[in-house]
mmCIF file with all atom_site columns, C-alpha atoms in Angstrom:
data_model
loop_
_atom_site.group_PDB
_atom_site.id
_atom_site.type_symbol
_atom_site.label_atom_id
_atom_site.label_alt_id
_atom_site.label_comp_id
_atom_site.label_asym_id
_atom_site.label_entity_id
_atom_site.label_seq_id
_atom_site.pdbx_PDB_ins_code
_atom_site.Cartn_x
_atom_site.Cartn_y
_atom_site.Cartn_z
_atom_site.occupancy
_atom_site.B_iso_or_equiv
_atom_site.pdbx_formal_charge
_atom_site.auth_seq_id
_atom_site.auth_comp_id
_atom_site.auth_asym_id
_atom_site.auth_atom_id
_atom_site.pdbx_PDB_model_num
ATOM 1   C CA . UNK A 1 1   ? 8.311   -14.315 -3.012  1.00 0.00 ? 236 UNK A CA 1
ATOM 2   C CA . UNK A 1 2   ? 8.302   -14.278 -6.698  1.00 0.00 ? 237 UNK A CA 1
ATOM 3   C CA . UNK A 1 3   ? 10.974  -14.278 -9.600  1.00 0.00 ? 238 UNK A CA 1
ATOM 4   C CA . UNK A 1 4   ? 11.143  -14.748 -13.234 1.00 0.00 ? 239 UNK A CA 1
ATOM 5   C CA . UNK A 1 5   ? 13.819  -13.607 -15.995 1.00 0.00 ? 240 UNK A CA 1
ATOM 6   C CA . UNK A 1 6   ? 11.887  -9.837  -15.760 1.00 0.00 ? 241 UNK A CA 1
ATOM 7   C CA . UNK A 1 7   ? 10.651  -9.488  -12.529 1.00 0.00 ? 242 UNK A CA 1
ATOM 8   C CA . UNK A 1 8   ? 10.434  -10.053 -8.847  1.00 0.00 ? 243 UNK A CA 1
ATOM 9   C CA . UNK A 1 9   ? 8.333   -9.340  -5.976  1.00 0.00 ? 244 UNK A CA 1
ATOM 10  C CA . UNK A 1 10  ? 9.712   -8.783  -3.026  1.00 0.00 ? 245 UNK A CA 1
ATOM 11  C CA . UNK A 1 11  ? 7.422   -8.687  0.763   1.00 0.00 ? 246 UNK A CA 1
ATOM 12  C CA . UNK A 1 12  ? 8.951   -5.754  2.507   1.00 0.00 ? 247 UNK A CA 1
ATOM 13  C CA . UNK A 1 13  ? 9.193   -5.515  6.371   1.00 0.00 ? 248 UNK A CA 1
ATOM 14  C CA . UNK A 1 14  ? 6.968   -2.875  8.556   1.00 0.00 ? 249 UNK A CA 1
ATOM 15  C CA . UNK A 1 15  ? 9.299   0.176   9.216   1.00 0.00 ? 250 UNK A CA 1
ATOM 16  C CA . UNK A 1 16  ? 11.887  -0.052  6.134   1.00 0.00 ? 251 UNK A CA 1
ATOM 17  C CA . UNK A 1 17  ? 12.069  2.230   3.286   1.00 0.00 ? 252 UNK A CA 1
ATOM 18  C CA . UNK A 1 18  ? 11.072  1.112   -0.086  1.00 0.00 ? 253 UNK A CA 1
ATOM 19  C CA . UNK A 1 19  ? 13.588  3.642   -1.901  1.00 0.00 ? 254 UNK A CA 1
ATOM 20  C CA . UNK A 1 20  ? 15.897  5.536   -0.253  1.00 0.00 ? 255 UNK A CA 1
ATOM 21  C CA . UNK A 1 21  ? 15.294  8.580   2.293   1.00 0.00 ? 256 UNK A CA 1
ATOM 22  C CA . UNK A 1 22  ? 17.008  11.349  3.074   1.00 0.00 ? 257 UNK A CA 1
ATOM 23  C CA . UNK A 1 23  ? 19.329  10.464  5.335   1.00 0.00 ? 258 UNK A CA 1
ATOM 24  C CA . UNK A 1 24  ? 18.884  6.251   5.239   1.00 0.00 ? 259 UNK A CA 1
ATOM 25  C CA . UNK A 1 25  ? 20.009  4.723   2.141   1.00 0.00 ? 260 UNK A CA 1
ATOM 26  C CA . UNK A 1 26  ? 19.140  1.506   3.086   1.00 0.00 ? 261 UNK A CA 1
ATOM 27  C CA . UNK A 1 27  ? 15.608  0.291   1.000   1.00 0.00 ? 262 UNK A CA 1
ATOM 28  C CA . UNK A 1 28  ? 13.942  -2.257  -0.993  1.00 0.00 ? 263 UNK A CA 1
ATOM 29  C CA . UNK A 1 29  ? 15.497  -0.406  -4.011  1.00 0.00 ? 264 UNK A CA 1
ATOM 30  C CA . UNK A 1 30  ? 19.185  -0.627  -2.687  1.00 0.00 ? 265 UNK A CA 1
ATOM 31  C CA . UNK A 1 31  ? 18.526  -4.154  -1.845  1.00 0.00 ? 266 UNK A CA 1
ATOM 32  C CA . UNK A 1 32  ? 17.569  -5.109  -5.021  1.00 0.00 ? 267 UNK A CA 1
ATOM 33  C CA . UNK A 1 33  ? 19.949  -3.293  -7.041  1.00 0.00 ? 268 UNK A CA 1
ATOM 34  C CA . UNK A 1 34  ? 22.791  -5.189  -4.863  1.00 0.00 ? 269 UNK A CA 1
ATOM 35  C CA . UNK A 1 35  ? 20.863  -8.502  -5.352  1.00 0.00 ? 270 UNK A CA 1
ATOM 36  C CA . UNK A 1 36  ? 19.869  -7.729  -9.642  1.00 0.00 ? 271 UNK A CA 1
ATOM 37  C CA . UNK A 1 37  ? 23.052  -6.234  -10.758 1.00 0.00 ? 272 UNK A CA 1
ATOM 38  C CA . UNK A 1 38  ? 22.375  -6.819  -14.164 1.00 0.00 ? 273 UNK A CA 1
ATOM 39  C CA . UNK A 1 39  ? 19.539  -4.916  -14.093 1.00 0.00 ? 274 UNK A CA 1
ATOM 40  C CA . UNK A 1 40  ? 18.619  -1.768  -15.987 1.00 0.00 ? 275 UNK A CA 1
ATOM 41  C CA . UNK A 1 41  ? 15.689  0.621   -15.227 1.00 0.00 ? 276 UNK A CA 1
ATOM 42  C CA . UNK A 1 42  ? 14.735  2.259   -11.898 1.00 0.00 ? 277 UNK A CA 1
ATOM 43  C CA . UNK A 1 43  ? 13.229  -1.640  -10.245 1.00 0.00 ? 278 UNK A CA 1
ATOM 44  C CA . UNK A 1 44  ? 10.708  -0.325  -7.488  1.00 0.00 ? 279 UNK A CA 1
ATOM 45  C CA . UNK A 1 45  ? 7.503   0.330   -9.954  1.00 0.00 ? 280 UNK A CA 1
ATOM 46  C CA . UNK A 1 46  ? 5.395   0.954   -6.947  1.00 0.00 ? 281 UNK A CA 1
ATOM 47  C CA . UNK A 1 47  ? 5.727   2.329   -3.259  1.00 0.00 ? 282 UNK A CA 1
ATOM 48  C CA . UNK A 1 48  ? 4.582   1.117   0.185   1.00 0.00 ? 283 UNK A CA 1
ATOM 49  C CA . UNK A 1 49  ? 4.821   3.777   3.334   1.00 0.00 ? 284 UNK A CA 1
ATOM 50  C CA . UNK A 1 50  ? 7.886   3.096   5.363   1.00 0.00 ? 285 UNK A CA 1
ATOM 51  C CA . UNK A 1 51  ? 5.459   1.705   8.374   1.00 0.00 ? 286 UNK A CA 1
ATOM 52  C CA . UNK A 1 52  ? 3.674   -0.328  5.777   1.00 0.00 ? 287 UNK A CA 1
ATOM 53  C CA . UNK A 1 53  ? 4.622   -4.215  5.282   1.00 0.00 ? 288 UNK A CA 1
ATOM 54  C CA . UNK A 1 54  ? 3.774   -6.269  2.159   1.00 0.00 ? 289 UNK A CA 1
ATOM 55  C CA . UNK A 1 55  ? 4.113   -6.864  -1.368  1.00 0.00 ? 290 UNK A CA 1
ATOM 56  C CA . UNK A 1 56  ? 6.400   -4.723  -4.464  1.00 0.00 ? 291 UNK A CA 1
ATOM 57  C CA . UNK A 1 57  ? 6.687   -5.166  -8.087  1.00 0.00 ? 292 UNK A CA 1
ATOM 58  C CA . UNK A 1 58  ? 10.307  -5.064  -8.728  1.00 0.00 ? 293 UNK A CA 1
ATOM 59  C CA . UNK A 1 59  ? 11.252  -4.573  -12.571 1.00 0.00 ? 294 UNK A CA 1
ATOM 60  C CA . UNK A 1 60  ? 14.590  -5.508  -13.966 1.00 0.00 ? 295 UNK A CA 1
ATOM 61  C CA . UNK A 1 61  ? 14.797  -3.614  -17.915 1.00 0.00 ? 296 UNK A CA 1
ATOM 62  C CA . UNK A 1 62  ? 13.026  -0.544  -18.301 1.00 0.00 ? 297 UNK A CA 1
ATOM 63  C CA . UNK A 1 63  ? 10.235  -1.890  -20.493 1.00 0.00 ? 298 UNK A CA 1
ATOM 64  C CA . UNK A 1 64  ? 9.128   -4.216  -17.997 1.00 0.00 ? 299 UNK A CA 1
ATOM 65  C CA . UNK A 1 65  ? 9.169   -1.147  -15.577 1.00 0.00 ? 300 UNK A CA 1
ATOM 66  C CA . UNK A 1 66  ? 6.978   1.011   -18.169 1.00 0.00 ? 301 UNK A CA 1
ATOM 67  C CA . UNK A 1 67  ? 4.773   -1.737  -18.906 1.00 0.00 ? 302 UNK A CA 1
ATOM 68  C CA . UNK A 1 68  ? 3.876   -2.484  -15.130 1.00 0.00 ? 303 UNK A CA 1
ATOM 69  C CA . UNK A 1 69  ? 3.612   1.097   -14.649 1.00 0.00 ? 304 UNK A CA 1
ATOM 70  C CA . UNK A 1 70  ? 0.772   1.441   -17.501 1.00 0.00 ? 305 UNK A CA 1
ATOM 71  C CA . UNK A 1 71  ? -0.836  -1.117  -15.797 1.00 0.00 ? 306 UNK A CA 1
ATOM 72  C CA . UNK A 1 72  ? -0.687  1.205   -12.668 1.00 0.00 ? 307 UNK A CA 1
ATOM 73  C CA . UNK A 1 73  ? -1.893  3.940   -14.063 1.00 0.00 ? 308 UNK A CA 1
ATOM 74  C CA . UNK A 1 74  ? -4.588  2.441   -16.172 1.00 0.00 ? 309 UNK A CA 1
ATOM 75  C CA . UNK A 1 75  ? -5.911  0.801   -12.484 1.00 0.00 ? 310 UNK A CA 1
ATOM 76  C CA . UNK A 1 76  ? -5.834  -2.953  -13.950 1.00 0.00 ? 311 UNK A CA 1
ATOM 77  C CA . UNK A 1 77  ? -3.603  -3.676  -10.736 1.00 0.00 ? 312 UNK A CA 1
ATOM 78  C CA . UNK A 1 78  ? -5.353  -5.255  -8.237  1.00 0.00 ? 313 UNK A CA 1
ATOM 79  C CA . UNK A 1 79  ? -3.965  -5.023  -4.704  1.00 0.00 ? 314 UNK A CA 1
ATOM 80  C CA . UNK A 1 80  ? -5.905  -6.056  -1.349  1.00 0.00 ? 315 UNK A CA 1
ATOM 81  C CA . UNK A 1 81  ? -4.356  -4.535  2.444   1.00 0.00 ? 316 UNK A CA 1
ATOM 82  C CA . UNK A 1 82  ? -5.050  -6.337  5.206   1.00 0.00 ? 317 UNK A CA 1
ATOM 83  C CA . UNK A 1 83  ? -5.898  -3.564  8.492   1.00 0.00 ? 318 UNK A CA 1
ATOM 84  C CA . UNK A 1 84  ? -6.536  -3.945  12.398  1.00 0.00 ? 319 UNK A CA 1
ATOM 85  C CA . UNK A 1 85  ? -8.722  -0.751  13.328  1.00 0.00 ? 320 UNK A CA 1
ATOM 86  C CA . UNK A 1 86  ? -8.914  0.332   16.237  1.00 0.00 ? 321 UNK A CA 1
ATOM 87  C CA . UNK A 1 87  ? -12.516 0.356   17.087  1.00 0.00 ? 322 UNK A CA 1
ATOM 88  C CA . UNK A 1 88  ? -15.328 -1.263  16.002  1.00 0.00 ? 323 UNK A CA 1
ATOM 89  C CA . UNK A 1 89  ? -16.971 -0.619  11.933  1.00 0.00 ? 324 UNK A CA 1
ATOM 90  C CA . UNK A 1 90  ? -20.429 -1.474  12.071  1.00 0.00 ? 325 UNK A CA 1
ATOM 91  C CA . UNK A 1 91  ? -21.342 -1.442  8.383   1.00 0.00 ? 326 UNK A CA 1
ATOM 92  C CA . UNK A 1 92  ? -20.021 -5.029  6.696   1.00 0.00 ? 327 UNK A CA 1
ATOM 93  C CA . UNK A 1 93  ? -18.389 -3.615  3.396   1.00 0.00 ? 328 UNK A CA 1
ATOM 94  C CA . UNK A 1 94  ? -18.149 -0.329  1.541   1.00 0.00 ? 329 UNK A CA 1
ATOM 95  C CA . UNK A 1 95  ? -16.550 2.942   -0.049  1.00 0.00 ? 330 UNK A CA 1
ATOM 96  C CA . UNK A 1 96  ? -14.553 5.735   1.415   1.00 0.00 ? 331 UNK A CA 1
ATOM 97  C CA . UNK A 1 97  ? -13.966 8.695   -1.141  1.00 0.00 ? 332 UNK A CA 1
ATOM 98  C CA . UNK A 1 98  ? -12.774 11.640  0.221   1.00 0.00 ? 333 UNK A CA 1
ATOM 99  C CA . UNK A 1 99  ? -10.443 13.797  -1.263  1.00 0.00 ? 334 UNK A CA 1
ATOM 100 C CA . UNK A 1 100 ? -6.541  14.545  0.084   1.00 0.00 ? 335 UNK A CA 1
ATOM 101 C CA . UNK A 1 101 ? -3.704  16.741  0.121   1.00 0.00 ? 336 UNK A CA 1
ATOM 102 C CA . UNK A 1 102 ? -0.929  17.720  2.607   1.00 0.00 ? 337 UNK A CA 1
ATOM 103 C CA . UNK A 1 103 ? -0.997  19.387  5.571   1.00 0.00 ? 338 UNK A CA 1
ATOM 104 C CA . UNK A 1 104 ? 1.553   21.969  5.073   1.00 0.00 ? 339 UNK A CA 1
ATOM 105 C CA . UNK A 1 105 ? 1.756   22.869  8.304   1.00 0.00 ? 340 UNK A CA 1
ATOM 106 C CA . UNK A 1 106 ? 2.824   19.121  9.422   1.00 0.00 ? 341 UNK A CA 1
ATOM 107 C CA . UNK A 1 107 ? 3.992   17.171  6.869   1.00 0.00 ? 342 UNK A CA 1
ATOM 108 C CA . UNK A 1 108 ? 3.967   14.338  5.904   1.00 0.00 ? 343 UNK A CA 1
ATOM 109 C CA . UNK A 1 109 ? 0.775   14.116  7.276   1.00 0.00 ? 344 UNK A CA 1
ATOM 110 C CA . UNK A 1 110 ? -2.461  14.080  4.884   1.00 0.00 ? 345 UNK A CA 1
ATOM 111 C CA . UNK A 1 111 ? -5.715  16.319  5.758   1.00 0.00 ? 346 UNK A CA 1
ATOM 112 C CA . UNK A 1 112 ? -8.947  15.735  3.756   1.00 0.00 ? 347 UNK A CA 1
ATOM 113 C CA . UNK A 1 113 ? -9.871  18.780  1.367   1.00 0.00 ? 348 UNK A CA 1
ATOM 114 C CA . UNK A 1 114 ? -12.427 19.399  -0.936  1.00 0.00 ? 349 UNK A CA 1
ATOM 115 C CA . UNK A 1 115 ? -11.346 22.345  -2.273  1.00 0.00 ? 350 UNK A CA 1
ATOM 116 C CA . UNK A 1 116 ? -7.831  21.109  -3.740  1.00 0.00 ? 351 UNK A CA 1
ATOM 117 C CA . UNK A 1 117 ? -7.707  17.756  -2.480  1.00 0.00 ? 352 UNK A CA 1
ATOM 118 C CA . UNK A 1 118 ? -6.752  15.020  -5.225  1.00 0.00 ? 353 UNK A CA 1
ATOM 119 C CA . UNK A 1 119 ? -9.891  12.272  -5.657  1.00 0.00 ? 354 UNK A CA 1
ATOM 120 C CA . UNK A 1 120 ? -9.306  9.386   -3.145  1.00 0.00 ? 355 UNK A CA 1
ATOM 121 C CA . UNK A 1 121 ? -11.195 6.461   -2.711  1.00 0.00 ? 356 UNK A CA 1
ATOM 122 C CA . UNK A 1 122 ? -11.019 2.849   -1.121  1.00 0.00 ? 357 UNK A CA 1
ATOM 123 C CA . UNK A 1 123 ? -13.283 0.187   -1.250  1.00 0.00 ? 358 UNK A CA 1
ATOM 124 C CA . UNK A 1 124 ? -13.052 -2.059  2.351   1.00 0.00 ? 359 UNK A CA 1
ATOM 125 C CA . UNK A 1 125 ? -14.942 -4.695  3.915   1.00 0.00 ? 360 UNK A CA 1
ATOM 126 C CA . UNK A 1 126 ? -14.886 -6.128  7.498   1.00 0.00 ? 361 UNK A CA 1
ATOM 127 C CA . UNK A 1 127 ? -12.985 -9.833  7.896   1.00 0.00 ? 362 UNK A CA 1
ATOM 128 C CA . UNK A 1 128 ? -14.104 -9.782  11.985  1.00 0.00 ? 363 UNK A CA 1
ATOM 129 C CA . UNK A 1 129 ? -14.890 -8.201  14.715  1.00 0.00 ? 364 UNK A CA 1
ATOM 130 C CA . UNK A 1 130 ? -12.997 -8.943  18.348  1.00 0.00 ? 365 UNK A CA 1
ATOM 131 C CA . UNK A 1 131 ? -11.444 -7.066  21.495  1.00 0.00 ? 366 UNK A CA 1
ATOM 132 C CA . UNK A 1 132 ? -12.769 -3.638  20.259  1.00 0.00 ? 367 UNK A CA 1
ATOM 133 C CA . UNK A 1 133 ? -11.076 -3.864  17.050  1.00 0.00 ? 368 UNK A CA 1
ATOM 134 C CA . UNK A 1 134 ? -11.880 -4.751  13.575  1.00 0.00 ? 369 UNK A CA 1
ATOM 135 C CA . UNK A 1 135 ? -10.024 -6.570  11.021  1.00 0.00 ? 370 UNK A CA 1
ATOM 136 C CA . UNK A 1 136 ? -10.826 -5.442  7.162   1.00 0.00 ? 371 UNK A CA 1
ATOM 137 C CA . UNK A 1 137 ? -9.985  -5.494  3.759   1.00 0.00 ? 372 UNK A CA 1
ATOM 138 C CA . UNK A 1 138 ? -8.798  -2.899  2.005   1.00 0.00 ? 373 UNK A CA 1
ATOM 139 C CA . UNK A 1 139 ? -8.881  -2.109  -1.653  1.00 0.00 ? 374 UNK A CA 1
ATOM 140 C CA . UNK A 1 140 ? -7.535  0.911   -3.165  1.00 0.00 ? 375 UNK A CA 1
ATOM 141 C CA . UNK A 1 141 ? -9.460  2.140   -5.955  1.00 0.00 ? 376 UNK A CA 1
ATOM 142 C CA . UNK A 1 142 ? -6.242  5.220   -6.179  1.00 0.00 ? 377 UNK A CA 1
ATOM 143 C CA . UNK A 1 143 ? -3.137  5.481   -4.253  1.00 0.00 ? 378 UNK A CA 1
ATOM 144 C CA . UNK A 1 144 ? -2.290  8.540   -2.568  1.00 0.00 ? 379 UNK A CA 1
ATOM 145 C CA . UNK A 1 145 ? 0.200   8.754   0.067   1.00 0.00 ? 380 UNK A CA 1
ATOM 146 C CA . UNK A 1 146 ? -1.699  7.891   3.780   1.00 0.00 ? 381 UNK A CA 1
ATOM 147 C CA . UNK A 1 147 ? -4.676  7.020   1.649   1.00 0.00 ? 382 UNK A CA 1
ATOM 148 C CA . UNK A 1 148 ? -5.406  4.042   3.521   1.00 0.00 ? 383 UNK A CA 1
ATOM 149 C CA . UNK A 1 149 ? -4.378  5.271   7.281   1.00 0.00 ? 384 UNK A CA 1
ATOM 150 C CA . UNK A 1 150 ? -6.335  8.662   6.395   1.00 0.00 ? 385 UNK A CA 1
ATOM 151 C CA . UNK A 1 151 ? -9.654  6.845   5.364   1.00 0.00 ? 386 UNK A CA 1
ATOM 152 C CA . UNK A 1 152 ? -9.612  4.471   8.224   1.00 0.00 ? 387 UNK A CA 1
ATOM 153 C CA . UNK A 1 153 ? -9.332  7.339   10.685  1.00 0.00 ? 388 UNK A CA 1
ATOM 154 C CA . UNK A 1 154 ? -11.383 10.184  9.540   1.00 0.00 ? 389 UNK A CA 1
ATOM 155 C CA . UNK A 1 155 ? -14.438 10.428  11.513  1.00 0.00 ? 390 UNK A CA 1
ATOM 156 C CA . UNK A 1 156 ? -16.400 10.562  7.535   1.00 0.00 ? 391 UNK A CA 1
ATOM 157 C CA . UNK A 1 157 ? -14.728 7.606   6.670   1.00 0.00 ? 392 UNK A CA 1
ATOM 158 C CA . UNK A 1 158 ? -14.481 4.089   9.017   1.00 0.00 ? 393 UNK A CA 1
ATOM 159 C CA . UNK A 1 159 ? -13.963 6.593   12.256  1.00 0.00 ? 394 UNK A CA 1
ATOM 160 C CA . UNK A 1 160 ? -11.421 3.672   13.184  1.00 0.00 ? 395 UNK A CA 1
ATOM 161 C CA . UNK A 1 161 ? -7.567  4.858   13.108  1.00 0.00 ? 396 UNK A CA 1
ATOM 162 C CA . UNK A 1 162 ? -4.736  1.183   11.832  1.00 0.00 ? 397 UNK A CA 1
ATOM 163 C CA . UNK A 1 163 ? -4.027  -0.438  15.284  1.00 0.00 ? 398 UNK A CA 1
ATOM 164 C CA . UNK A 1 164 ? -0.540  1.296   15.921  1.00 0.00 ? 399 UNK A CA 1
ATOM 165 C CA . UNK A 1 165 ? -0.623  4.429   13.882  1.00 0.00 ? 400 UNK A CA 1
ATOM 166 C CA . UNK A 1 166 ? 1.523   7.257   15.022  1.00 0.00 ? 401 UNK A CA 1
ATOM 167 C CA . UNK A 1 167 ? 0.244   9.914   12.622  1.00 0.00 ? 402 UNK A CA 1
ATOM 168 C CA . UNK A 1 168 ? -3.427  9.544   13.029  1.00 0.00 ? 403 UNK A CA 1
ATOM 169 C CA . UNK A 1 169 ? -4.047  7.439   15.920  1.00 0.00 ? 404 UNK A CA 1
ATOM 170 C CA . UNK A 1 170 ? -1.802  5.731   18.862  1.00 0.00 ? 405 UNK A CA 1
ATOM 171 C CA . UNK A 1 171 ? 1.622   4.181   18.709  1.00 0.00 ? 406 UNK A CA 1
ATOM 172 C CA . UNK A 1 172 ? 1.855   0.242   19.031  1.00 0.00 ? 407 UNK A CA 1
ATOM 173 C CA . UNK A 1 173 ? 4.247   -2.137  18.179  1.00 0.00 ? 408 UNK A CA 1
ATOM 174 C CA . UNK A 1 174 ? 3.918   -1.516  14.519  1.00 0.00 ? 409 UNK A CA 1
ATOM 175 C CA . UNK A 1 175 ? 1.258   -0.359  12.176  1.00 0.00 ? 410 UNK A CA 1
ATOM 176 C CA . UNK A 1 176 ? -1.731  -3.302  11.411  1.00 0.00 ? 411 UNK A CA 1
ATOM 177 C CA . UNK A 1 177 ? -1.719  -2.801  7.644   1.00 0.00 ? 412 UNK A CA 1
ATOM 178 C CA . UNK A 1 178 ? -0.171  -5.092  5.103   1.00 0.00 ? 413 UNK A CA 1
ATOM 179 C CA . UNK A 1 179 ? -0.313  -5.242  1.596   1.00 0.00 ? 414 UNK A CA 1
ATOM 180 C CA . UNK A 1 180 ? -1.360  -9.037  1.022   1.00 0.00 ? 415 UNK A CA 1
ATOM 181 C CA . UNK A 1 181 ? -2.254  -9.379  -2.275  1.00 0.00 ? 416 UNK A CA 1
ATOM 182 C CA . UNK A 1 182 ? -1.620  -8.322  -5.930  1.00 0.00 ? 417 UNK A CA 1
ATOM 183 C CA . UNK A 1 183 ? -2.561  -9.239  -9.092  1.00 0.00 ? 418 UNK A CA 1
ATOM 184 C CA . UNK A 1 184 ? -1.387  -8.218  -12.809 1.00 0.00 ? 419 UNK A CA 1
ATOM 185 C CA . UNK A 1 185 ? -0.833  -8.975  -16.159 1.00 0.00 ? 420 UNK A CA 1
ATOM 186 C CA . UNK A 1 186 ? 2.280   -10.358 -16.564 1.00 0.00 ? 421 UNK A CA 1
ATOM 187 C CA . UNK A 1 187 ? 3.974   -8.046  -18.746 1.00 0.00 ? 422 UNK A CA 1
ATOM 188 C CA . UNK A 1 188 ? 5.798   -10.357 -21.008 1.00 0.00 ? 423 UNK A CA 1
ATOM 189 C CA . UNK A 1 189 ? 4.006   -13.664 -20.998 1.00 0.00 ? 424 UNK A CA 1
ATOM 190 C CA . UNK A 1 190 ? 0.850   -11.960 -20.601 1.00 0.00 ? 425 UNK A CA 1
ATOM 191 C CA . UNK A 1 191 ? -0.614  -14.373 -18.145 1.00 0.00 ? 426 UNK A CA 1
ATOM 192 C CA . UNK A 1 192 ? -2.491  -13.444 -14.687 1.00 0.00 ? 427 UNK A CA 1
ATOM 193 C CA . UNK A 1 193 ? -0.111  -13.434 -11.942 1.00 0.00 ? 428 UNK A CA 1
ATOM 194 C CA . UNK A 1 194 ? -1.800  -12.954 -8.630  1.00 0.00 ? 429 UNK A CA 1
ATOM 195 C CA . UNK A 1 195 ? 0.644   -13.451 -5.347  1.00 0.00 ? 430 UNK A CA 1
ATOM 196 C CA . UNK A 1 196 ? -0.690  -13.599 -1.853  1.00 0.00 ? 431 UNK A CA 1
ATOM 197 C CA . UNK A 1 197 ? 1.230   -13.081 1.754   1.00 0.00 ? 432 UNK A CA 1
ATOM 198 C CA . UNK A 1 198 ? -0.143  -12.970 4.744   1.00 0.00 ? 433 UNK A CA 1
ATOM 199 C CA . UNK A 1 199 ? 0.324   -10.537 7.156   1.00 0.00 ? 434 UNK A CA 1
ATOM 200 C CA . UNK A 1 200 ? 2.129   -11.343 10.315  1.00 0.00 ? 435 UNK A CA 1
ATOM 201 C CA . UNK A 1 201 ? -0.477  -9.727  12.881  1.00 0.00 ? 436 UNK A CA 1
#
């Protein structure tokens, strides 16, 4: 959806990998090392869950891939999800911070801990309501694996599981979250790039 001499973002489908698994080597990062062969540096700067569709930062040198990284880390990124919960969220807008870790007795699932949890916390705010299910916003203020499909579901966060999650709620034709929107520095030009996609539920 987006390409310059450095970089590229790519929208990647519901249910494919974004780097290679254990046994599937097919992924956004095989993809785009066939497509960028010229490329140096490790390309995927970012992560989406296999079940999650939407938007990657794809670096081609290893500067770029640093750079966008920092920008990561330092939590200049902004990203926006779009969710169907299953359910309905009465409150219009607000914040979800409760700590995770694995559940080491069924991974990869995520259980909230306070004891050794790492800090995890979304901001969200409802689009509509219809059918018994709400459509939100999501932004992640960290990004921890499930962080989004664990704070929708817990009964201390929205109490509302992602229409079609098979970890923490029921199965549907997919999972209802997409990652719509990000928006960065562009790390050579230095310019605000900010690249939108809807979702396709």
């Amino acid at each position: 959806v987006h390409e310059d001499e450095v970089m590229a973002i790519v929208n990647k489908p519901a249910e494919f990998l974004s780097v290679p698994g254990k046994t599937i080597s097919d992924s956004v990062q095989e993809r785009v090392k066939e497509k960028f062969q010229d490329a140096t540096g490790p390309l995927v700067v970012h992560r989406l869950d296999m079940s999650t569709s939407g938007l990657i930062l794809i670096a081609k040198t290893k500067e770029v891939h640093k750079m966008l990284q920092s920008q990561f880390l330092k939590r200049t990124i902004k990203k926006r999800y779009i969710a169907v919960l299953d359910g309905i969220v009465k409150e219009d807008s607000g914040f979800v911070d409760l700590p995770l870790r694995v559940d080491l007795d069924n991974r990869p699932c995520q259980i909230v801990c306070f004891e050794h949890g790492k800090t995890s916390r979304t901001k969200w705010e409802v689009i509509e309501r219809k059918n018994n299910q709400t459509r939100v916003y999501f932004y992640p203020i960290t990004g921890r694996t499930h962080q989004l499909r664990v704070h929708a579901a817990h009964q201390d966060g929205l109490n509302a599981p992602i229409v079609g999650d098979d970890l923490y709620g029921k199965r549907a034709n997919r999972l209802h979250l997409h990652a719509e929107l990000i928006e960065f520095e562009h790390p050579v030009s230095g310019e605000t790039i900010k690249v939108q996609v809807d979702p396709e539920f």
